[in-house]
Amino acid sequence: MMGVSVMFAFLPLYIETLGVGSTERAAFWAGIMMFSQAIMVAIFSPIWGSVADRYGTKLMAIRALFGAAIVYFLTSLVTGVYQLIPLFLLAGLFSGINTAIVTLVSGMVPRKHLGSAIGTVQTGVFTGVAIGPLIGGGLAALFPYRGGPRAGALFMIVAGLPVLFCVDRPRPGP
């Protein structure tokens, strides 16, 4: 979630560099981008949950982390604000990282520890959401704005590698 939220701190400023004309218009476009991504997550999370039931939660976590990483990297390559709209829609479609990780962890821990495991995951989620903009603001102060989405993509890849290579356990018994 830190990778997802790293762009929050400077998204309007990044959009302004894409030639939207004013800070006000950039803020408006940033709102459209955040809405686009969030609505797609809301629409597709139940669908991805159903796919996880059929094909496994590990696959869904990998899809969410690496899919979002690719899309975030692509957002660093755009030359106009209209190119961002489909990318934020795709980020929402492929993302749903929170749902994917919660279902993955839920299938790995004994039922008697499920509450504390999900609580720990949620702490990680909200810590990432809190720290991401802080890191993003620091990156925006030091590097061009295109570095932020690339850093976010890198954070998601780093989070995805242990899932890809280390997670392979069925649910333990009760």
Short mmCIF file of N, CA and C in Angstrom, two decimals:
data_model
loop_
_atom_site.label_atom_id
_atom_site.label_comp_id
_atom_site.label_asym_id
_atom_site.label_seq_id
_atom_site.Cartn_x
_atom_site.Cartn_y
_atom_site.Cartn_z
N MET A 1 0.83 -1.19 0.00
CA MET A 1 0.00 0.00 0.00
C MET A 1 0.87 1.24 0.00
N MET A 2 2.07 1.12 0.51
CA MET A 2 2.99 2.24 0.44
C MET A 2 3.28 2.57 -1.02
N GLY A 3 3.45 1.55 -1.85
CA GLY A 3 3.69 1.77 -3.27
C GLY A 3 2.52 2.44 -3.96
N VAL A 4 1.31 2.05 -3.57
CA VAL A 4 0.10 2.64 -4.17
C VAL A 4 -0.02 4.10 -3.77
N SER A 5 0.28 4.43 -2.52
CA SER A 5 0.02 5.78 -2.01
C SER A 5 1.18 6.74 -2.17
N VAL A 6 2.30 6.29 -2.68
CA VAL A 6 3.48 7.16 -2.80
C VAL A 6 3.19 8.37 -3.71
N MET A 7 2.29 8.22 -4.66
CA MET A 7 1.98 9.31 -5.59
C MET A 7 0.98 10.32 -5.04
N PHE A 8 0.30 9.99 -3.94
CA PHE A 8 -0.75 10.87 -3.42
C PHE A 8 -0.23 12.27 -3.11
N ALA A 9 1.00 12.37 -2.60
CA ALA A 9 1.54 13.66 -2.15
C ALA A 9 1.74 14.65 -3.28
N PHE A 10 1.99 14.18 -4.47
CA PHE A 10 2.34 15.10 -5.55
C PHE A 10 1.54 14.90 -6.83
N LEU A 11 0.50 14.09 -6.80
CA LEU A 11 -0.25 13.80 -8.01
C LEU A 11 -0.73 15.06 -8.73
N PRO A 12 -1.32 16.05 -8.05
CA PRO A 12 -1.72 17.26 -8.78
C PRO A 12 -0.54 17.99 -9.41
N LEU A 13 0.60 17.98 -8.73
CA LEU A 13 1.79 18.64 -9.29
C LEU A 13 2.29 17.91 -10.53
N TYR A 14 2.27 16.58 -10.47
CA TYR A 14 2.67 15.78 -11.63
C TYR A 14 1.73 16.05 -12.80
N ILE A 15 0.45 16.06 -12.52
CA ILE A 15 -0.54 16.32 -13.58
C ILE A 15 -0.34 17.71 -14.16
N GLU A 16 0.00 18.67 -13.31
CA GLU A 16 0.24 20.03 -13.80
C GLU A 16 1.38 20.07 -14.81
N THR A 17 2.40 19.21 -14.63
CA THR A 17 3.52 19.17 -15.59
C THR A 17 3.10 18.59 -16.94
N LEU A 18 1.91 17.97 -16.98
CA LEU A 18 1.44 17.37 -18.23
C LEU A 18 0.66 18.37 -19.07
N GLY A 19 0.67 19.64 -18.66
CA GLY A 19 0.10 20.70 -19.49
C GLY A 19 -1.39 20.93 -19.33
N VAL A 20 -1.93 20.80 -18.14
CA VAL A 20 -3.37 21.01 -17.95
C VAL A 20 -3.73 22.48 -17.82
N GLY A 21 -2.77 23.36 -17.63
CA GLY A 21 -3.03 24.78 -17.67
C GLY A 21 -3.04 25.50 -16.34
N SER A 22 -3.50 24.89 -15.28
CA SER A 22 -3.54 25.58 -13.99
C SER A 22 -3.51 24.57 -12.85
N THR A 23 -3.18 25.08 -11.68
CA THR A 23 -3.17 24.24 -10.48
C THR A 23 -4.57 23.73 -10.17
N GLU A 24 -5.58 24.58 -10.38
CA GLU A 24 -6.96 24.17 -10.12
C GLU A 24 -7.38 23.01 -11.01
N ARG A 25 -7.06 23.13 -12.29
CA ARG A 25 -7.40 22.04 -13.23
C ARG A 25 -6.62 20.77 -12.89
N ALA A 26 -5.38 20.92 -12.47
CA ALA A 26 -4.57 19.76 -12.08
C ALA A 26 -5.19 19.07 -10.87
N ALA A 27 -5.67 19.86 -9.90
CA ALA A 27 -6.33 19.27 -8.73
C ALA A 27 -7.61 18.55 -9.14
N PHE A 28 -8.36 19.14 -10.06
CA PHE A 28 -9.57 18.49 -10.56
C PHE A 28 -9.23 17.15 -11.21
N TRP A 29 -8.21 17.15 -12.08
CA TRP A 29 -7.80 15.92 -12.75
C TRP A 29 -7.30 14.88 -11.77
N ALA A 30 -6.59 15.32 -10.73
CA ALA A 30 -6.11 14.38 -9.70
C ALA A 30 -7.30 13.71 -9.02
N GLY A 31 -8.35 14.49 -8.75
CA GLY A 31 -9.56 13.91 -8.17
C GLY A 31 -10.19 12.88 -9.09
N ILE A 32 -10.21 13.17 -10.38
CA ILE A 32 -10.75 12.22 -11.37
C ILE A 32 -9.92 10.93 -11.37
N MET A 33 -8.60 11.07 -11.30
CA MET A 33 -7.73 9.89 -11.31
C MET A 33 -7.96 9.03 -10.07
N MET A 34 -8.02 9.67 -8.91
CA MET A 34 -8.20 8.91 -7.67
C MET A 34 -9.58 8.24 -7.67
N PHE A 35 -10.60 8.94 -8.14
CA PHE A 35 -11.93 8.35 -8.23
C PHE A 35 -11.91 7.15 -9.18
N SER A 36 -11.28 7.32 -10.33
CA SER A 36 -11.24 6.26 -11.35
C SER A 36 -10.62 4.99 -10.78
N GLN A 37 -9.52 5.15 -10.09
CA GLN A 37 -8.85 3.98 -9.53
C GLN A 37 -9.71 3.35 -8.43
N ALA A 38 -10.24 4.17 -7.54
CA ALA A 38 -11.02 3.64 -6.41
C ALA A 38 -12.29 2.94 -6.87
N ILE A 39 -12.98 3.50 -7.85
CA ILE A 39 -14.24 2.88 -8.30
C ILE A 39 -13.96 1.55 -8.98
N MET A 40 -12.86 1.46 -9.69
CA MET A 40 -12.51 0.18 -10.32
C MET A 40 -12.15 -0.87 -9.27
N VAL A 41 -11.46 -0.47 -8.21
CA VAL A 41 -11.17 -1.41 -7.13
C VAL A 41 -12.48 -1.89 -6.51
N ALA A 42 -13.41 -0.96 -6.29
CA ALA A 42 -14.71 -1.33 -5.70
C ALA A 42 -15.48 -2.29 -6.60
N ILE A 43 -15.43 -2.07 -7.89
CA ILE A 43 -16.16 -2.92 -8.83
C ILE A 43 -15.50 -4.29 -8.96
N PHE A 44 -14.18 -4.32 -9.06
CA PHE A 44 -13.50 -5.56 -9.39
C PHE A 44 -13.07 -6.40 -8.19
N SER A 45 -13.04 -5.85 -6.98
CA SER A 45 -12.64 -6.66 -5.82
C SER A 45 -13.50 -7.91 -5.65
N PRO A 46 -14.85 -7.81 -5.76
CA PRO A 46 -15.63 -9.05 -5.64
C PRO A 46 -15.36 -10.04 -6.78
N ILE A 47 -15.09 -9.50 -7.95
CA ILE A 47 -14.78 -10.38 -9.09
C ILE A 47 -13.47 -11.11 -8.85
N TRP A 48 -12.44 -10.36 -8.41
CA TRP A 48 -11.15 -10.99 -8.12
C TRP A 48 -11.28 -11.96 -6.96
N GLY A 49 -12.14 -11.66 -5.99
CA GLY A 49 -12.38 -12.60 -4.89
C GLY A 49 -12.94 -13.92 -5.40
N SER A 50 -13.84 -13.83 -6.36
CA SER A 50 -14.41 -15.03 -6.95
C SER A 50 -13.34 -15.81 -7.73
N VAL A 51 -12.49 -15.09 -8.43
CA VAL A 51 -11.40 -15.75 -9.16
C VAL A 51 -10.44 -16.42 -8.16
N ALA A 52 -10.21 -15.76 -7.01
CA ALA A 52 -9.34 -16.34 -5.98
C ALA A 52 -9.93 -17.64 -5.45
N ASP A 53 -11.26 -17.69 -5.30
CA ASP A 53 -11.91 -18.92 -4.84
C ASP A 53 -11.66 -20.06 -5.82
N ARG A 54 -11.57 -19.73 -7.07
CA ARG A 54 -11.42 -20.75 -8.11
C ARG A 54 -9.96 -21.13 -8.36
N TYR A 55 -9.07 -20.13 -8.39
CA TYR A 55 -7.70 -20.38 -8.81
C TYR A 55 -6.63 -20.16 -7.74
N GLY A 56 -7.03 -19.64 -6.59
CA GLY A 56 -6.08 -19.47 -5.49
C GLY A 56 -5.76 -18.03 -5.16
N THR A 57 -5.52 -17.81 -3.88
CA THR A 57 -5.26 -16.46 -3.40
C THR A 57 -3.86 -15.97 -3.73
N LYS A 58 -2.91 -16.89 -3.81
CA LYS A 58 -1.55 -16.49 -4.17
C LYS A 58 -1.53 -15.84 -5.55
N LEU A 59 -2.21 -16.44 -6.49
CA LEU A 59 -2.28 -15.90 -7.84
C LEU A 59 -2.89 -14.49 -7.83
N MET A 60 -3.89 -14.27 -7.00
CA MET A 60 -4.54 -12.96 -6.95
C MET A 60 -3.63 -11.92 -6.31
N ALA A 61 -2.85 -12.32 -5.31
CA ALA A 61 -1.90 -11.38 -4.71
C ALA A 61 -0.81 -11.01 -5.72
N ILE A 62 -0.35 -11.99 -6.47
CA ILE A 62 0.67 -11.73 -7.50
C ILE A 62 0.10 -10.82 -8.57
N ARG A 63 -1.15 -11.09 -9.00
CA ARG A 63 -1.80 -10.24 -9.99
C ARG A 63 -1.90 -8.79 -9.51
N ALA A 64 -2.32 -8.63 -8.25
CA ALA A 64 -2.51 -7.29 -7.71
C ALA A 64 -1.18 -6.54 -7.61
N LEU A 65 -0.18 -7.17 -7.05
CA LEU A 65 1.09 -6.48 -6.83
C LEU A 65 1.84 -6.20 -8.13
N PHE A 66 1.99 -7.21 -8.98
CA PHE A 66 2.76 -7.00 -10.20
C PHE A 66 1.96 -6.24 -11.26
N GLY A 67 0.65 -6.47 -11.30
CA GLY A 67 -0.20 -5.71 -12.24
C GLY A 67 -0.17 -4.23 -11.93
N ALA A 68 -0.34 -3.90 -10.65
CA ALA A 68 -0.30 -2.49 -10.25
C ALA A 68 1.09 -1.90 -10.47
N ALA A 69 2.14 -2.68 -10.23
CA ALA A 69 3.50 -2.19 -10.44
C ALA A 69 3.72 -1.81 -11.90
N ILE A 70 3.27 -2.64 -12.81
CA ILE A 70 3.42 -2.34 -14.24
C ILE A 70 2.67 -1.06 -14.59
N VAL A 71 1.44 -0.95 -14.12
CA VAL A 71 0.63 0.23 -14.44
C VAL A 71 1.25 1.48 -13.84
N TYR A 72 1.72 1.40 -12.60
CA TYR A 72 2.35 2.57 -11.99
C TYR A 72 3.60 2.99 -12.75
N PHE A 73 4.40 2.03 -13.18
CA PHE A 73 5.56 2.39 -13.98
C PHE A 73 5.12 3.09 -15.26
N LEU A 74 4.08 2.59 -15.91
CA LEU A 74 3.60 3.22 -17.14
C LEU A 74 3.11 4.65 -16.91
N THR A 75 2.59 4.93 -15.70
CA THR A 75 2.14 6.30 -15.43
C THR A 75 3.31 7.28 -15.44
N SER A 76 4.50 6.77 -15.24
CA SER A 76 5.67 7.66 -15.27
C SER A 76 6.11 7.99 -16.69
N LEU A 77 5.51 7.35 -17.68
CA LEU A 77 5.91 7.55 -19.07
C LEU A 77 4.94 8.42 -19.88
N VAL A 78 3.81 8.79 -19.28
CA VAL A 78 2.80 9.51 -20.05
C VAL A 78 3.28 10.90 -20.44
N THR A 79 2.67 11.43 -21.51
CA THR A 79 3.00 12.77 -21.97
C THR A 79 1.80 13.72 -21.88
N GLY A 80 0.64 13.18 -21.52
CA GLY A 80 -0.55 14.01 -21.39
C GLY A 80 -1.51 13.43 -20.38
N VAL A 81 -2.36 14.30 -19.83
CA VAL A 81 -3.28 13.88 -18.78
C VAL A 81 -4.29 12.84 -19.26
N TYR A 82 -4.66 12.90 -20.53
CA TYR A 82 -5.63 11.93 -21.04
C TYR A 82 -5.07 10.52 -21.09
N GLN A 83 -3.77 10.38 -21.11
CA GLN A 83 -3.16 9.06 -21.06
C GLN A 83 -3.21 8.46 -19.66
N LEU A 84 -3.36 9.33 -18.66
CA LEU A 84 -3.43 8.84 -17.28
C LEU A 84 -4.76 8.16 -16.97
N ILE A 85 -5.84 8.62 -17.57
CA ILE A 85 -7.16 8.08 -17.24
C ILE A 85 -7.22 6.56 -17.43
N PRO A 86 -6.88 6.04 -18.61
CA PRO A 86 -6.94 4.57 -18.73
C PRO A 86 -5.97 3.86 -17.81
N LEU A 87 -4.84 4.49 -17.50
CA LEU A 87 -3.87 3.85 -16.61
C LEU A 87 -4.40 3.78 -15.18
N PHE A 88 -5.07 4.83 -14.72
CA PHE A 88 -5.65 4.77 -13.37
C PHE A 88 -6.82 3.79 -13.33
N LEU A 89 -7.57 3.69 -14.42
CA LEU A 89 -8.62 2.68 -14.49
C LEU A 89 -8.01 1.28 -14.42
N LEU A 90 -6.93 1.07 -15.17
CA LEU A 90 -6.24 -0.23 -15.13
C LEU A 90 -5.63 -0.50 -13.76
N ALA A 91 -5.09 0.54 -13.13
CA ALA A 91 -4.52 0.36 -11.79
C ALA A 91 -5.60 -0.15 -10.85
N GLY A 92 -6.78 0.41 -10.93
CA GLY A 92 -7.88 -0.04 -10.09
C GLY A 92 -8.33 -1.44 -10.45
N LEU A 93 -8.37 -1.74 -11.74
CA LEU A 93 -8.78 -3.07 -12.20
C LEU A 93 -7.80 -4.13 -11.71
N PHE A 94 -6.52 -3.89 -11.88
CA PHE A 94 -5.52 -4.89 -11.51
C PHE A 94 -5.19 -4.89 -10.04
N SER A 95 -5.46 -3.81 -9.37
CA SER A 95 -5.03 -3.65 -7.99
C SER A 95 -5.87 -4.47 -7.03
N GLY A 96 -6.54 -3.84 -6.09
CA GLY A 96 -7.23 -4.61 -5.06
C GLY A 96 -6.23 -5.34 -4.19
N ILE A 97 -5.09 -4.69 -3.94
CA ILE A 97 -4.01 -5.32 -3.20
C ILE A 97 -4.47 -5.71 -1.80
N ASN A 98 -5.21 -4.84 -1.14
CA ASN A 98 -5.65 -5.13 0.22
C ASN A 98 -6.48 -6.41 0.27
N THR A 99 -7.45 -6.52 -0.61
CA THR A 99 -8.30 -7.71 -0.65
C THR A 99 -7.46 -8.96 -0.92
N ALA A 100 -6.54 -8.86 -1.87
CA ALA A 100 -5.72 -10.02 -2.23
C ALA A 100 -4.85 -10.48 -1.06
N ILE A 101 -4.25 -9.55 -0.37
CA ILE A 101 -3.36 -9.92 0.74
C ILE A 101 -4.17 -10.47 1.92
N VAL A 102 -5.32 -9.85 2.22
CA VAL A 102 -6.15 -10.36 3.32
C VAL A 102 -6.60 -11.78 3.05
N THR A 103 -7.04 -12.07 1.82
CA THR A 103 -7.49 -13.44 1.53
C THR A 103 -6.32 -14.42 1.55
N LEU A 104 -5.17 -13.97 1.09
CA LEU A 104 -3.99 -14.84 1.11
C LEU A 104 -3.61 -15.19 2.55
N VAL A 105 -3.53 -14.19 3.40
CA VAL A 105 -3.17 -14.43 4.80
C VAL A 105 -4.24 -15.27 5.50
N SER A 106 -5.50 -15.01 5.18
CA SER A 106 -6.60 -15.77 5.79
C SER A 106 -6.49 -17.26 5.50
N GLY A 107 -5.95 -17.60 4.36
CA GLY A 107 -5.80 -19.01 4.01
C GLY A 107 -4.53 -19.65 4.56
N MET A 108 -3.68 -18.85 5.19
CA MET A 108 -2.40 -19.38 5.66
C MET A 108 -2.34 -19.59 7.16
N VAL A 109 -3.20 -18.94 7.91
CA VAL A 109 -3.10 -19.01 9.37
C VAL A 109 -4.20 -19.90 9.94
N PRO A 110 -3.95 -20.51 11.08
CA PRO A 110 -5.02 -21.29 11.72
C PRO A 110 -6.19 -20.37 12.08
N ARG A 111 -7.38 -20.91 12.03
CA ARG A 111 -8.60 -20.12 12.31
C ARG A 111 -8.53 -19.41 13.66
N LYS A 112 -7.92 -20.03 14.65
CA LYS A 112 -7.88 -19.41 15.98
C LYS A 112 -7.02 -18.14 16.00
N HIS A 113 -6.19 -17.93 14.98
CA HIS A 113 -5.35 -16.73 14.89
C HIS A 113 -5.79 -15.80 13.77
N LEU A 114 -6.93 -16.09 13.16
CA LEU A 114 -7.37 -15.32 12.00
C LEU A 114 -7.59 -13.84 12.33
N GLY A 115 -8.23 -13.55 13.43
CA GLY A 115 -8.50 -12.16 13.80
C GLY A 115 -7.23 -11.35 13.97
N SER A 116 -6.25 -11.91 14.69
CA SER A 116 -5.01 -11.17 14.90
C SER A 116 -4.20 -11.06 13.61
N ALA A 117 -4.26 -12.08 12.77
CA ALA A 117 -3.55 -12.02 11.49
C ALA A 117 -4.13 -10.93 10.58
N ILE A 118 -5.45 -10.88 10.48
CA ILE A 118 -6.07 -9.84 9.64
C ILE A 118 -5.83 -8.46 10.24
N GLY A 119 -5.87 -8.38 11.58
CA GLY A 119 -5.55 -7.10 12.22
C GLY A 119 -4.14 -6.64 11.92
N THR A 120 -3.21 -7.56 11.90
CA THR A 120 -1.83 -7.23 11.57
C THR A 120 -1.71 -6.77 10.12
N VAL A 121 -2.41 -7.47 9.22
CA VAL A 121 -2.40 -7.06 7.81
C VAL A 121 -2.96 -5.65 7.67
N GLN A 122 -4.07 -5.37 8.35
CA GLN A 122 -4.68 -4.05 8.24
C GLN A 122 -3.77 -2.97 8.81
N THR A 123 -3.03 -3.29 9.87
CA THR A 123 -2.05 -2.34 10.39
C THR A 123 -1.00 -2.04 9.33
N GLY A 124 -0.54 -3.08 8.65
CA GLY A 124 0.42 -2.88 7.57
C GLY A 124 -0.15 -2.04 6.44
N VAL A 125 -1.40 -2.30 6.09
CA VAL A 125 -2.05 -1.55 5.02
C VAL A 125 -2.10 -0.06 5.37
N PHE A 126 -2.61 0.24 6.55
CA PHE A 126 -2.77 1.65 6.90
C PHE A 126 -1.45 2.33 7.23
N THR A 127 -0.47 1.57 7.68
CA THR A 127 0.87 2.14 7.85
C THR A 127 1.46 2.49 6.49
N GLY A 128 1.27 1.60 5.52
CA GLY A 128 1.74 1.89 4.16
C GLY A 128 1.05 3.10 3.56
N VAL A 129 -0.25 3.21 3.78
CA VAL A 129 -1.00 4.37 3.27
C VAL A 129 -0.52 5.65 3.95
N ALA A 130 -0.12 5.56 5.20
CA ALA A 130 0.37 6.73 5.92
C ALA A 130 1.80 7.11 5.50
N ILE A 131 2.65 6.12 5.32
CA ILE A 131 4.06 6.38 5.01
C ILE A 131 4.27 6.70 3.53
N GLY A 132 3.45 6.11 2.65
CA GLY A 132 3.63 6.32 1.22
C GLY A 132 3.67 7.78 0.80
N PRO A 133 2.68 8.60 1.19
CA PRO A 133 2.74 10.02 0.81
C PRO A 133 3.95 10.76 1.40
N LEU A 134 4.36 10.35 2.59
CA LEU A 134 5.55 10.96 3.19
C LEU A 134 6.78 10.69 2.33
N ILE A 135 6.93 9.44 1.93
CA ILE A 135 8.04 9.08 1.04
C ILE A 135 7.88 9.78 -0.31
N GLY A 136 6.65 9.78 -0.83
CA GLY A 136 6.39 10.44 -2.11
C GLY A 136 6.73 11.92 -2.09
N GLY A 137 6.37 12.59 -1.00
CA GLY A 137 6.71 14.01 -0.87
C GLY A 137 8.21 14.23 -0.85
N GLY A 138 8.92 13.36 -0.15
CA GLY A 138 10.38 13.46 -0.13
C GLY A 138 10.99 13.21 -1.51
N LEU A 139 10.47 12.21 -2.20
CA LEU A 139 10.96 11.92 -3.56
C LEU A 139 10.68 13.09 -4.50
N ALA A 140 9.48 13.68 -4.36
CA ALA A 140 9.12 14.81 -5.22
C ALA A 140 10.02 16.01 -4.98
N ALA A 141 10.50 16.15 -3.75
CA ALA A 141 11.40 17.26 -3.44
C ALA A 141 12.80 17.03 -3.99
N LEU A 142 13.18 15.77 -4.16
CA LEU A 142 14.54 15.45 -4.58
C LEU A 142 14.69 15.11 -6.06
N PHE A 143 13.62 14.55 -6.66
CA PHE A 143 13.71 14.04 -8.03
C PHE A 143 12.54 14.57 -8.86
N PRO A 144 12.62 14.41 -10.17
CA PRO A 144 11.45 14.76 -10.99
C PRO A 144 10.24 13.92 -10.58
N TYR A 145 9.04 14.43 -10.83
CA TYR A 145 7.82 13.75 -10.40
C TYR A 145 7.68 12.36 -10.99
N ARG A 146 8.27 12.09 -12.10
CA ARG A 146 8.16 10.76 -12.71
C ARG A 146 8.85 9.69 -11.86
N GLY A 147 9.72 10.10 -10.96
CA GLY A 147 10.38 9.14 -10.08
C GLY A 147 9.44 8.52 -9.05
N GLY A 148 8.42 9.25 -8.65
CA GLY A 148 7.48 8.76 -7.64
C GLY A 148 6.73 7.51 -8.08
N PRO A 149 6.08 7.54 -9.26
CA PRO A 149 5.41 6.31 -9.69
C PRO A 149 6.37 5.15 -9.89
N ARG A 150 7.57 5.45 -10.30
CA ARG A 150 8.57 4.38 -10.48
C ARG A 150 8.96 3.79 -9.13
N ALA A 151 9.10 4.65 -8.12
CA ALA A 151 9.39 4.15 -6.77
C ALA A 151 8.22 3.31 -6.26
N GLY A 152 7.00 3.77 -6.49
CA GLY A 152 5.82 3.00 -6.09
C GLY A 152 5.81 1.63 -6.73
N ALA A 153 6.14 1.59 -8.03
CA ALA A 153 6.20 0.31 -8.74
C ALA A 153 7.27 -0.59 -8.13
N LEU A 154 8.40 -0.01 -7.80
CA LEU A 154 9.48 -0.79 -7.18
C LEU A 154 9.04 -1.35 -5.82
N PHE A 155 8.35 -0.54 -5.01
CA PHE A 155 7.86 -1.03 -3.71
C PHE A 155 6.92 -2.21 -3.91
N MET A 156 6.06 -2.15 -4.93
CA MET A 156 5.12 -3.24 -5.17
C MET A 156 5.85 -4.50 -5.64
N ILE A 157 6.87 -4.34 -6.46
CA ILE A 157 7.65 -5.49 -6.91
C ILE A 157 8.37 -6.14 -5.73
N VAL A 158 8.97 -5.31 -4.89
CA VAL A 158 9.67 -5.83 -3.71
C VAL A 158 8.69 -6.57 -2.80
N ALA A 159 7.47 -6.07 -2.65
CA ALA A 159 6.47 -6.76 -1.84
C ALA A 159 5.98 -8.03 -2.52
N GLY A 160 5.96 -8.04 -3.85
CA GLY A 160 5.46 -9.19 -4.58
C GLY A 160 6.43 -10.35 -4.67
N LEU A 161 7.72 -10.09 -4.61
CA LEU A 161 8.71 -11.17 -4.75
C LEU A 161 8.60 -12.23 -3.66
N PRO A 162 8.46 -11.87 -2.39
CA PRO A 162 8.28 -12.93 -1.38
C PRO A 162 6.99 -13.73 -1.59
N VAL A 163 5.95 -13.05 -2.05
CA VAL A 163 4.70 -13.78 -2.33
C VAL A 163 4.94 -14.78 -3.46
N LEU A 164 5.61 -14.33 -4.49
CA LEU A 164 5.87 -15.18 -5.65
C LEU A 164 6.74 -16.38 -5.29
N PHE A 165 7.80 -16.16 -4.52
CA PHE A 165 8.77 -17.22 -4.30
C PHE A 165 8.66 -17.94 -2.96
N CYS A 166 8.00 -17.35 -1.98
CA CYS A 166 8.01 -17.94 -0.63
C CYS A 166 6.66 -18.46 -0.16
N VAL A 167 5.58 -17.99 -0.75
CA VAL A 167 4.26 -18.39 -0.27
C VAL A 167 3.79 -19.60 -1.08
N ASP A 168 3.55 -20.68 -0.38
CA ASP A 168 3.04 -21.88 -1.05
C ASP A 168 2.52 -22.85 0.00
N ARG A 169 1.69 -22.33 0.90
CA ARG A 169 1.23 -23.19 1.98
C ARG A 169 -0.29 -23.24 1.97
N PRO A 170 -0.85 -24.42 2.13
CA PRO A 170 -2.30 -24.52 2.30
C PRO A 170 -2.69 -24.09 3.71
N ARG A 171 -3.98 -23.91 3.93
CA ARG A 171 -4.48 -23.55 5.25
C ARG A 171 -4.14 -24.65 6.25
N PRO A 172 -3.56 -24.26 7.41
CA PRO A 172 -3.32 -25.25 8.45
C PRO A 172 -4.64 -25.75 9.05
N GLY A 173 -4.59 -26.83 9.75
CA GLY A 173 -5.78 -27.36 10.40
C GLY A 173 -6.27 -26.43 11.52
N PRO A 174 -7.48 -26.67 12.04
CA PRO A 174 -8.05 -25.80 13.07
C PRO A 174 -7.30 -25.75 14.35
#
